[in-house]
CSV table of C-alpha atoms and ligand atoms in Angstrom, one decimal:
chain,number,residue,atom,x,y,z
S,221,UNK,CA,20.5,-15.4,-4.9
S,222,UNK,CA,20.7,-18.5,-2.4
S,223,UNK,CA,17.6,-18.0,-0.4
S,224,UNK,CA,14.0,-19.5,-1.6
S,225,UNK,CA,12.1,-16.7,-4.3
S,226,UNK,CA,9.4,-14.8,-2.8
S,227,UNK,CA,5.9,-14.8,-4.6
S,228,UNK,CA,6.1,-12.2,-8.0
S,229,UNK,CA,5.9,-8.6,-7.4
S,230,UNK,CA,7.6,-8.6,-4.0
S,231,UNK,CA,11.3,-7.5,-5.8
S,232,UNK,CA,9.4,-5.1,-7.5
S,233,UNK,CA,9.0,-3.2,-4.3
S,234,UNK,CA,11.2,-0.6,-3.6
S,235,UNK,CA,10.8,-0.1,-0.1
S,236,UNK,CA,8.9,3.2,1.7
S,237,UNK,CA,10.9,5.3,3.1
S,238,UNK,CA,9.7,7.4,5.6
S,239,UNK,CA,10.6,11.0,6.3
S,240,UNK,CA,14.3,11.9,7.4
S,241,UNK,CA,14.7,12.9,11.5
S,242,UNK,CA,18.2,13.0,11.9
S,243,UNK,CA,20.5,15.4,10.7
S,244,UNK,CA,24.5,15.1,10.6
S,245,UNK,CA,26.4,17.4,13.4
S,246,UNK,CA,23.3,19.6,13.9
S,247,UNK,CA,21.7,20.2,17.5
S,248,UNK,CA,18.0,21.6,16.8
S,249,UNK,CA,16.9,19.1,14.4
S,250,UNK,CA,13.4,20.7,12.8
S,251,UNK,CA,11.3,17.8,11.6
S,252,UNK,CA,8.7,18.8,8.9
S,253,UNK,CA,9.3,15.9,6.6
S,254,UNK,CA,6.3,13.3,8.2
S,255,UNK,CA,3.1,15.5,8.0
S,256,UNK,CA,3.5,15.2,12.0
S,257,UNK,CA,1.2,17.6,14.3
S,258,UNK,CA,3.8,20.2,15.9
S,259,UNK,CA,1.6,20.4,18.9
S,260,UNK,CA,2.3,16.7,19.4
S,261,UNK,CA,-0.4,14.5,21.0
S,262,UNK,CA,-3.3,15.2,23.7
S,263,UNK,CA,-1.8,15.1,27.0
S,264,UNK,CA,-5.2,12.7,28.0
S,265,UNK,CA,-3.8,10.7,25.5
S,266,UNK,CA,-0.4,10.5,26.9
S,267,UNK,CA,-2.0,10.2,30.2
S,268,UNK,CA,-3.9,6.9,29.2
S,269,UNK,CA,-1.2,5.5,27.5
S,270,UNK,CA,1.0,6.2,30.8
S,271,UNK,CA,-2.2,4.0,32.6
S,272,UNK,CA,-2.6,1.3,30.2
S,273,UNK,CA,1.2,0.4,31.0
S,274,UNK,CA,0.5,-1.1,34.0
S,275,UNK,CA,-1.6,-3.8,32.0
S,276,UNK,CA,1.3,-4.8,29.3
S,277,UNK,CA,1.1,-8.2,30.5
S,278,UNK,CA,-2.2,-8.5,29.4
S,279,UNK,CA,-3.9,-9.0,25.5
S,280,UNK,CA,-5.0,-6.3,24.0
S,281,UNK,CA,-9.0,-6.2,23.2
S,282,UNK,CA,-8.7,-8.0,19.4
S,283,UNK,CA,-11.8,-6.4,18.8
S,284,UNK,CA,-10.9,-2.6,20.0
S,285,UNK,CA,-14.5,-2.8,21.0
S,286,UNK,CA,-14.1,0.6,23.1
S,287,UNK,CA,-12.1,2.8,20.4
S,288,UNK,CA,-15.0,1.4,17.8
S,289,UNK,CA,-17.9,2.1,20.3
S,290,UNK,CA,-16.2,5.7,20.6
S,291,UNK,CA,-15.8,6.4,16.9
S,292,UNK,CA,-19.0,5.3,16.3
S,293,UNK,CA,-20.3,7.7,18.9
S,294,UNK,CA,-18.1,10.7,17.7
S,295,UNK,CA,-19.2,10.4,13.7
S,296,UNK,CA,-23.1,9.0,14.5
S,297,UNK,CA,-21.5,5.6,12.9
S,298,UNK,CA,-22.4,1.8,13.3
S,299,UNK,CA,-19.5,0.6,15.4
S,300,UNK,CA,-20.3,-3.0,13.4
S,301,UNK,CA,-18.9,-1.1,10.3
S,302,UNK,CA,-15.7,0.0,11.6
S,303,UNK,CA,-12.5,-2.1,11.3
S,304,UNK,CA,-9.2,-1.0,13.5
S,305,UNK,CA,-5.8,-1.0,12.2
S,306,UNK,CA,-2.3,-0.5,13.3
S,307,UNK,CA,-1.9,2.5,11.1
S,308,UNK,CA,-3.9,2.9,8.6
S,309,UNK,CA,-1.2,1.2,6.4
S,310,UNK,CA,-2.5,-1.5,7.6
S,311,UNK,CA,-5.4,-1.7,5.9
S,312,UNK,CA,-4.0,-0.5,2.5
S,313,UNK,CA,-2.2,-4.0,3.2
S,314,UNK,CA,-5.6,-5.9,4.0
S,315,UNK,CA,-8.0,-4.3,1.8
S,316,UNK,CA,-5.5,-5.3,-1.3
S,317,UNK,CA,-4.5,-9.0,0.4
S,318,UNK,CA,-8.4,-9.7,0.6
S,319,UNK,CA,-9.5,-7.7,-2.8
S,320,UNK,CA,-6.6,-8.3,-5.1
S,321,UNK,CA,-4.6,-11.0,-6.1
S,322,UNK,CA,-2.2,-12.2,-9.0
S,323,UNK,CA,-3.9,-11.0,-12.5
S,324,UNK,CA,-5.6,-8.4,-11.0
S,325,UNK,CA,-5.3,-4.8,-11.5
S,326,UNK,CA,-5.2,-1.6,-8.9
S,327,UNK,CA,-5.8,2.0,-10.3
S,328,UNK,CA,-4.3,5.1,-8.6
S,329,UNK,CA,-3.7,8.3,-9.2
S,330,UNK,CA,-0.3,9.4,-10.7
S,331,UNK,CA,1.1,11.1,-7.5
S,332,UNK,CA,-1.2,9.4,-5.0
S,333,UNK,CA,0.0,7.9,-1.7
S,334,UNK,CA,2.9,5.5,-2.2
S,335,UNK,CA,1.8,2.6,-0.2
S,336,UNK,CA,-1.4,2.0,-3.5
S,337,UNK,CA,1.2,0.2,-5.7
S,338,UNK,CA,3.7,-1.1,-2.8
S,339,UNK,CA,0.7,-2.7,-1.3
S,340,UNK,CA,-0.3,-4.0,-4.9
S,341,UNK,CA,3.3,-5.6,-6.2
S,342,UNK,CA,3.3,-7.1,-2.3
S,343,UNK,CA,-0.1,-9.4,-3.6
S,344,UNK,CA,0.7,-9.4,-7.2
S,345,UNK,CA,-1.4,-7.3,-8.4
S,346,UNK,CA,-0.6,-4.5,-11.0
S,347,UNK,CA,-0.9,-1.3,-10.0
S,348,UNK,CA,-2.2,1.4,-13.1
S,349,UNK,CA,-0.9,4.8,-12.1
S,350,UNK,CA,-3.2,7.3,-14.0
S,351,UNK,CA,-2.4,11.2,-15.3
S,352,UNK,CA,-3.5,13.7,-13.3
S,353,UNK,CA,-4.6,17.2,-13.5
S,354,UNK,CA,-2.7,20.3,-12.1
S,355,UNK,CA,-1.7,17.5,-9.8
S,356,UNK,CA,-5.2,16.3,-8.9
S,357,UNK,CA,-6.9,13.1,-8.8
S,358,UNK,CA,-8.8,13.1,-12.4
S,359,UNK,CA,-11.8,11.2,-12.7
S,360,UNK,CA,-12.5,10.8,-16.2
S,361,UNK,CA,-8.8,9.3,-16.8
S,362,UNK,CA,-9.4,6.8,-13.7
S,363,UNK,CA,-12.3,5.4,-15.1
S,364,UNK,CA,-10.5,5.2,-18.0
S,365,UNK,CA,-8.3,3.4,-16.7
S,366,UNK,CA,-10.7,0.9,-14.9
S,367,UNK,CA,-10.4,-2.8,-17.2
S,368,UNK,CA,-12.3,-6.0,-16.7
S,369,UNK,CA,-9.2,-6.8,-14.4
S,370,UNK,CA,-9.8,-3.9,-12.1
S,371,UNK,CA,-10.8,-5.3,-8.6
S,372,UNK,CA,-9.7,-1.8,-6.2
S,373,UNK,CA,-9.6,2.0,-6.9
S,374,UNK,CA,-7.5,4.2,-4.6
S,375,UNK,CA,-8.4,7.4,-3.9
S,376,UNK,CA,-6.4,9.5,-1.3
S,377,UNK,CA,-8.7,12.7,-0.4
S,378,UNK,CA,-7.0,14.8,0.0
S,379,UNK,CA,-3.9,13.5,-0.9
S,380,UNK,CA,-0.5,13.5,0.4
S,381,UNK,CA,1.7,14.5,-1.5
S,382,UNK,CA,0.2,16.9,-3.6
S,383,UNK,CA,-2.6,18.5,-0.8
S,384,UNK,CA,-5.5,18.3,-3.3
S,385,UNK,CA,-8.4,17.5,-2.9
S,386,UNK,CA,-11.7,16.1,-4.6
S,387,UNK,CA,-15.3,17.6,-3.8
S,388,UNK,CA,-18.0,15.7,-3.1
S,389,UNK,CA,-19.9,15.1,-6.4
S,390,UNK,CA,-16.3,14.3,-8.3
S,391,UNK,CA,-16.2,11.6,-5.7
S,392,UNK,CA,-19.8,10.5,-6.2
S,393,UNK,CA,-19.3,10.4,-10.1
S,394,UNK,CA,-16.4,8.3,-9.6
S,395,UNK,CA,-18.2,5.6,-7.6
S,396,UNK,CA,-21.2,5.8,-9.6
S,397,UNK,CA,-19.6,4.5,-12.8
S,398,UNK,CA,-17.3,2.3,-11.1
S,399,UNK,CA,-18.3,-1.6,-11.4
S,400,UNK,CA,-20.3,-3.4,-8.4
S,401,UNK,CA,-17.8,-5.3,-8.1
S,402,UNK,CA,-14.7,-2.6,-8.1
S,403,UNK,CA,-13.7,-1.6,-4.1
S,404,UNK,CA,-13.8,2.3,-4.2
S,405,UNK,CA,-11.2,3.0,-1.4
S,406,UNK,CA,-11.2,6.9,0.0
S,407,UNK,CA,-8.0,7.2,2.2
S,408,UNK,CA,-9.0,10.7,4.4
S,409,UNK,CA,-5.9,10.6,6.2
S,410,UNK,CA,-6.5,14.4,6.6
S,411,UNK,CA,-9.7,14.7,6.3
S,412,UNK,CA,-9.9,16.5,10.2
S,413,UNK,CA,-7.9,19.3,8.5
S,414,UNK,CA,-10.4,19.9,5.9
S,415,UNK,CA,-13.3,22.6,6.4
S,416,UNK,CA,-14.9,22.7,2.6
S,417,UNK,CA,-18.5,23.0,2.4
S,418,UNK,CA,-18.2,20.6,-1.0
S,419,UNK,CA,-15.6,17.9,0.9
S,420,UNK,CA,-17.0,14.5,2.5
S,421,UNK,CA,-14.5,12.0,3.9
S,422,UNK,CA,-16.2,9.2,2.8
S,423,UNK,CA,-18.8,8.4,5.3
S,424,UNK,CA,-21.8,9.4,3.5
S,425,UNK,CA,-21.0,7.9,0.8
S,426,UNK,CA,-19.8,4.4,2.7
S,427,UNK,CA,-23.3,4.7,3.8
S,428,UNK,CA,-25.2,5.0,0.7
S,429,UNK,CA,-23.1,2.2,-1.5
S,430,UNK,CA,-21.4,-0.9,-0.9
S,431,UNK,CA,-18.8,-1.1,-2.4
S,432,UNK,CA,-17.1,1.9,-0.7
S,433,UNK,CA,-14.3,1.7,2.7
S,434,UNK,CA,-13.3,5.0,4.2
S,435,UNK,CA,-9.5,4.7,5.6
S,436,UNK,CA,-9.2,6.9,9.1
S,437,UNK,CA,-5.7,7.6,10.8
S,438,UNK,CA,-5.0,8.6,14.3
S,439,UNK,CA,-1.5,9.5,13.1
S,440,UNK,CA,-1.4,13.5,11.8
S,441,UNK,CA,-4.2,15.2,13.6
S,442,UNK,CA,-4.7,13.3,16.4
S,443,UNK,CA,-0.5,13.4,16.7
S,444,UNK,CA,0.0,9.4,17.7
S,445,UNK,CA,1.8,8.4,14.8
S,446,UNK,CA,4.1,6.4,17.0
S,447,UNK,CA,1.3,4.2,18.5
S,448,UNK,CA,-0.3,3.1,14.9
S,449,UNK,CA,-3.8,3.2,15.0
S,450,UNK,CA,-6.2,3.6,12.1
S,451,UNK,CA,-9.6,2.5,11.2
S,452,UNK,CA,-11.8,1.5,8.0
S,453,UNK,CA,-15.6,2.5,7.7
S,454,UNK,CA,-17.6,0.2,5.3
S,455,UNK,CA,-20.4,-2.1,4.3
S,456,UNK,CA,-20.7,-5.3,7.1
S,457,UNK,CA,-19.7,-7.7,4.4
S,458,UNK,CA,-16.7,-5.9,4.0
S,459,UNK,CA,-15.8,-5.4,7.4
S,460,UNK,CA,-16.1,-9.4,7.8
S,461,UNK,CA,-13.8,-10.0,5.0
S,462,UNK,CA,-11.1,-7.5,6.8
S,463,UNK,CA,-11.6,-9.2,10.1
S,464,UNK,CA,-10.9,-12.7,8.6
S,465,UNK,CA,-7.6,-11.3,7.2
S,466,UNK,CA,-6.0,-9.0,10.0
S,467,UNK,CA,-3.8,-10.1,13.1
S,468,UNK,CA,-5.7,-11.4,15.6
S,469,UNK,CA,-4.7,-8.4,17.9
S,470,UNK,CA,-3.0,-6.0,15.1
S,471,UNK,CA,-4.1,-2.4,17.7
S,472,UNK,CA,-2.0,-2.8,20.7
S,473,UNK,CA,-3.2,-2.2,24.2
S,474,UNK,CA,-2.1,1.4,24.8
S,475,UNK,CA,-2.7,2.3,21.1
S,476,UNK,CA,-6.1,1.3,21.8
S,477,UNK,CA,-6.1,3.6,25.4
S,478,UNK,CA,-4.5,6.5,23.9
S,479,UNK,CA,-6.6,6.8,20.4
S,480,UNK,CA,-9.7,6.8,22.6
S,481,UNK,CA,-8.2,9.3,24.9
S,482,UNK,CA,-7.3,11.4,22.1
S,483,UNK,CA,-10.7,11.3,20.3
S,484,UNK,CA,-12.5,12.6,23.3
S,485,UNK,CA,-10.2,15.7,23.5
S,486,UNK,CA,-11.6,17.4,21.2
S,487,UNK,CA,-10.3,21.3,22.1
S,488,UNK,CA,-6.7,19.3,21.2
S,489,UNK,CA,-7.8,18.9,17.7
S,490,UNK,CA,-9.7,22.0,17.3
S,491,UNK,CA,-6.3,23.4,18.3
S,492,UNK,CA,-4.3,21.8,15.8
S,493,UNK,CA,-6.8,22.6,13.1
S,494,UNK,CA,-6.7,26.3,14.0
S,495,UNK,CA,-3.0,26.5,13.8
S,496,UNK,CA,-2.5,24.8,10.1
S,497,UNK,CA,-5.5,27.3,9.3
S,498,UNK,CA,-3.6,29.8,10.3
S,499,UNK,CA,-0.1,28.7,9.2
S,500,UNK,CA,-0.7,26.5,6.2
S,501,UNK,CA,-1.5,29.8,4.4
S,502,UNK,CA,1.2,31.8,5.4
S,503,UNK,CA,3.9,29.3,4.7
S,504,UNK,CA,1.9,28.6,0.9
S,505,UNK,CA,1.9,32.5,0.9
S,506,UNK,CA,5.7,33.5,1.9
S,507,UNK,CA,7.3,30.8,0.2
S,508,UNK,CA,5.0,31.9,-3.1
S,509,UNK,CA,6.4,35.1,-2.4
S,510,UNK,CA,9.9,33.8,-2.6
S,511,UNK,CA,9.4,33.0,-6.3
S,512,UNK,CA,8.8,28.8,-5.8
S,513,UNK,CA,5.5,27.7,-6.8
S,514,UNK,CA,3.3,25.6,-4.0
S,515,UNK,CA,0.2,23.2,-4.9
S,516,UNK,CA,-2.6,24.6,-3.1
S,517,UNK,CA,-3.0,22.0,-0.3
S,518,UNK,CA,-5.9,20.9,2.1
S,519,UNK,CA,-3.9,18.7,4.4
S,520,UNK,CA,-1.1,19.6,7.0
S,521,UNK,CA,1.8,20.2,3.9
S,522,UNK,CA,2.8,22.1,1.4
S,523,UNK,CA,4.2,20.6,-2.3
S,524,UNK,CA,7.2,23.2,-3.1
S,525,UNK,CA,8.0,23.0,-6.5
S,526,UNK,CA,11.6,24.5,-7.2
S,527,UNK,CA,13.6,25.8,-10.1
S,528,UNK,CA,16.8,23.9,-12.1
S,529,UNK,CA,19.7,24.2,-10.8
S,530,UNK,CA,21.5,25.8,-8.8
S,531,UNK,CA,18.2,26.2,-6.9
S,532,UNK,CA,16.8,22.7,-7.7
S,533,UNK,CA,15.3,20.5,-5.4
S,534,UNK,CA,18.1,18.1,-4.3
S,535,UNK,CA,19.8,21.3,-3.2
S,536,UNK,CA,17.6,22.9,-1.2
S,537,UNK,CA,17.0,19.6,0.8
S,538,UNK,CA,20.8,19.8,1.2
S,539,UNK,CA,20.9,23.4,2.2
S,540,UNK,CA,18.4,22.9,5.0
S,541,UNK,CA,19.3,19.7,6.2
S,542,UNK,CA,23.0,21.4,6.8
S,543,UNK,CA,21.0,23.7,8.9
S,544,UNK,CA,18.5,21.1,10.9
S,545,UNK,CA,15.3,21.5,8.6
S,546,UNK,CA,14.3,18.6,7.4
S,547,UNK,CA,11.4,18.3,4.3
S,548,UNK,CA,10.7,15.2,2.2
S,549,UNK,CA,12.3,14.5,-1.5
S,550,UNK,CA,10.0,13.1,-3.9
S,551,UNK,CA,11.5,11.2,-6.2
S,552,UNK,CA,9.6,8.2,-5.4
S,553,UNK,CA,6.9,10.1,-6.6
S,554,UNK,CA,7.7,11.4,-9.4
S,555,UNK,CA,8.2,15.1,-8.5
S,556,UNK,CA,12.3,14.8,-8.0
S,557,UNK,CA,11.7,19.0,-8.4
S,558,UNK,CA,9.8,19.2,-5.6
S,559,UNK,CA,10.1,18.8,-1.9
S,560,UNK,CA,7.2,18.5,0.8
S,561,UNK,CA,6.8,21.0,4.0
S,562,UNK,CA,4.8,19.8,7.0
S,563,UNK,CA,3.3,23.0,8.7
S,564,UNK,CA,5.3,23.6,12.0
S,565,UNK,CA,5.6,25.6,14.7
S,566,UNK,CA,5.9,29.1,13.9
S,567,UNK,CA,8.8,29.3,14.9
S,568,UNK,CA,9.5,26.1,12.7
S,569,UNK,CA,7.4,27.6,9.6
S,570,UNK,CA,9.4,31.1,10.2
S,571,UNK,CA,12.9,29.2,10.5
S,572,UNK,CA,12.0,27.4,7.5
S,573,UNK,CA,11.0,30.6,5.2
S,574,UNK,CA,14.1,32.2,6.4
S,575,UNK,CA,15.8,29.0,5.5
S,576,UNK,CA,15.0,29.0,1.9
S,577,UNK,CA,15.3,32.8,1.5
S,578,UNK,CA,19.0,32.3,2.0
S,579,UNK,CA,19.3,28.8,0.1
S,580,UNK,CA,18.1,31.4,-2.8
S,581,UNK,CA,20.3,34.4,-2.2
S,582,UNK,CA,16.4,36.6,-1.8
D,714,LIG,C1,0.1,9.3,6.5
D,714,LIG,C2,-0.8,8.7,5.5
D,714,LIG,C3,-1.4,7.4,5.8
D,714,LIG,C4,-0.8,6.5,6.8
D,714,LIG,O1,-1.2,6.7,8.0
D,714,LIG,P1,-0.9,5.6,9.1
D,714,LIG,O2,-2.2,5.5,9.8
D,714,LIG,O3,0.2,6.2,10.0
D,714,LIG,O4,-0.5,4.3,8.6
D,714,LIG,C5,-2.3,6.9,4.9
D,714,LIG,N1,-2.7,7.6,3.8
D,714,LIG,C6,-2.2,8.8,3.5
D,714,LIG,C7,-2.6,9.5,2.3
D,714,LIG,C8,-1.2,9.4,4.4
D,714,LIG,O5,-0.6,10.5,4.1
């Protein structure tokens, strides 16, 4: 090559690549391959974004003082605690740039989120993918896994791809024999999905430790995965060290408008979490009944595993891309037989089951 070397790691990267949303020569293009909401955003959150363009010309609030005032309000939080993010990708990005450097290791689970060891090889730091368990985060192997060289853990509760999830004490245990000095990151990008009497986000345990940040997205339930917003919960020593590290203004001005908008509309989410209670069982249930096995998932998805060929995978995506339907592969995970189902419509979900009847001759 003739341009200058980046640091180490960076060629390691093979780049994210988010869900498909376009397919060849068809008209109804049916996206369930981003873990999107299907009843989109709050239209007070549309409406606020609509106001905050007259005021483009002006900077954004670098602090997002309002959105943090209002999240602390909604979860009984200290708004000095919270961090805002342009997605919460963001922070995956900060958190390792501040906590992890060349040397330094980052421990993951096996099939957790993908952006844990792109966001490690981007600061040259080696990411430790760990087994897992029926395709859940295990604990024991983690800690395992955790060396003198360890400086963040990653855990994605629930996680996406798989949907599953971690109660409470698992998560407690994991933190308690965790180092001082190791970052315990929960990502609880669905955590508003979740109603589990033995599930916690993160926040009382943020609360009770130090060494613990809670990652937030406005992205799947809130439905403004467009306008990037996210936000990070932790000790005030932490939250100074992500403030020293992130773009003076990273959450932009209707971003900031629309997530606080969307936070106060409350009946919106309760809306979206009735519907994936309602659908994310039937799709889990009628593709079952189709003969392909599905993880059992907390989060706005469903993790089909298919058989070899001709029914494998690779064709199926085929098969319903042909027809409009778009899911996610998972190679890059390292489930190549399986593809991933965002909960729809029902018309979506129904088109969908249909779909994959007929991709296996049922
Ligand atoms: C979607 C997702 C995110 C990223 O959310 P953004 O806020 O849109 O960056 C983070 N973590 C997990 C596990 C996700 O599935």
């Amino acid at each position: 090559m003739s341009i200058p070397r980046p640091q180490p790691g960076i060629l390691d990267i093979t780049p994210y690549k988010g869900g498909e949303s376009q397919a060849q020569g068809v008209a109804r293009v049916i996206k369930l391959s981003s873990n999107e909401t299907p009843l989109g955003p709050s239209p007070r959150a549309i409406a606020a974004y609509e106001a905050a363009a007259k005021s483009l010309h002006r900077y954004p609030d670098g602090g997002a003082s309002a959105l943090r005032e209002a999240l602390a309000r909604h979860y009984g939080i200290e708004a000095e605690r919270i961090v805002c993010s342009n997605g919460s990708d963001e922070l995956i990005g900060l958190i390792t740039q501040a906590f992890a450097g060349s040397g330094d290791e980052i421990v993951y689970s096996r099939h957790g989120f993908l952006m844990y060891p792109i966001a490690a090889k981007a600061h040259g730091a080696k990411p430790v993918a760990v087994p897992e368990k029926d395709l859940t985060a295990d604990i024991d192997a983690m800690l395992a896994a955790v060396s003198d060289r360890t400086r963040i853990v990653f855990l994605a509760n629930p996680n996406n791809p798989t949907g599953t999830y971690l109660p409470a004490q698992e998560v407690a245990r994991l933190r308690r024999s965790l180092r001082e000095d190791v970052l315990l990151v929960i990502d609880a990008a669905y955590a508003e999905y979740v109603s589990r009497n033995d599930y916690e986000a993160g926040i009382e345990l943020v609360r009770a430790h130090d060494n613990v940040v809670m990652t937030r997205t406005f992205s799947k339930i809130y439905g403004l995965a467009g306008l990037r917003v996210g936000w990070a919960y932790a000790h005030p020593g932490v939250v100074d060290i992500l403030h020293r590290v992130r773009g003076p203004f990273n959450v932009n001005l209707p971003a900031q408008a629309a997530a606080i908008a969307a936070l106060a509309d409350v009946a919106h989410v309760d809306a979206a979490r009735t519907h994936n209670d309602i659908w994310l069982p039937w799709l889990s249930e009628e593709v079952r009944k189709l003969g392909l096995g599905v993880t059992p998932s907390l989060g706005n998805f469903i993790l089909i595993r298919f058989p070899a060929a001709p029914h494998d995978a690779l064709a199926a995506d085929r098969f319903l891309s042909q027809r409009g339907i778009l899911l996610r592969q998972m190679g890059g995970y390292g489930l190549g037989e399986c593809l991933r189902a965002t909960i729809g419509t029902e018309e979506e979900n129904r088109l969908l089951v249909a779909a994959l009847r007929e991709f296996l001759g049922r």
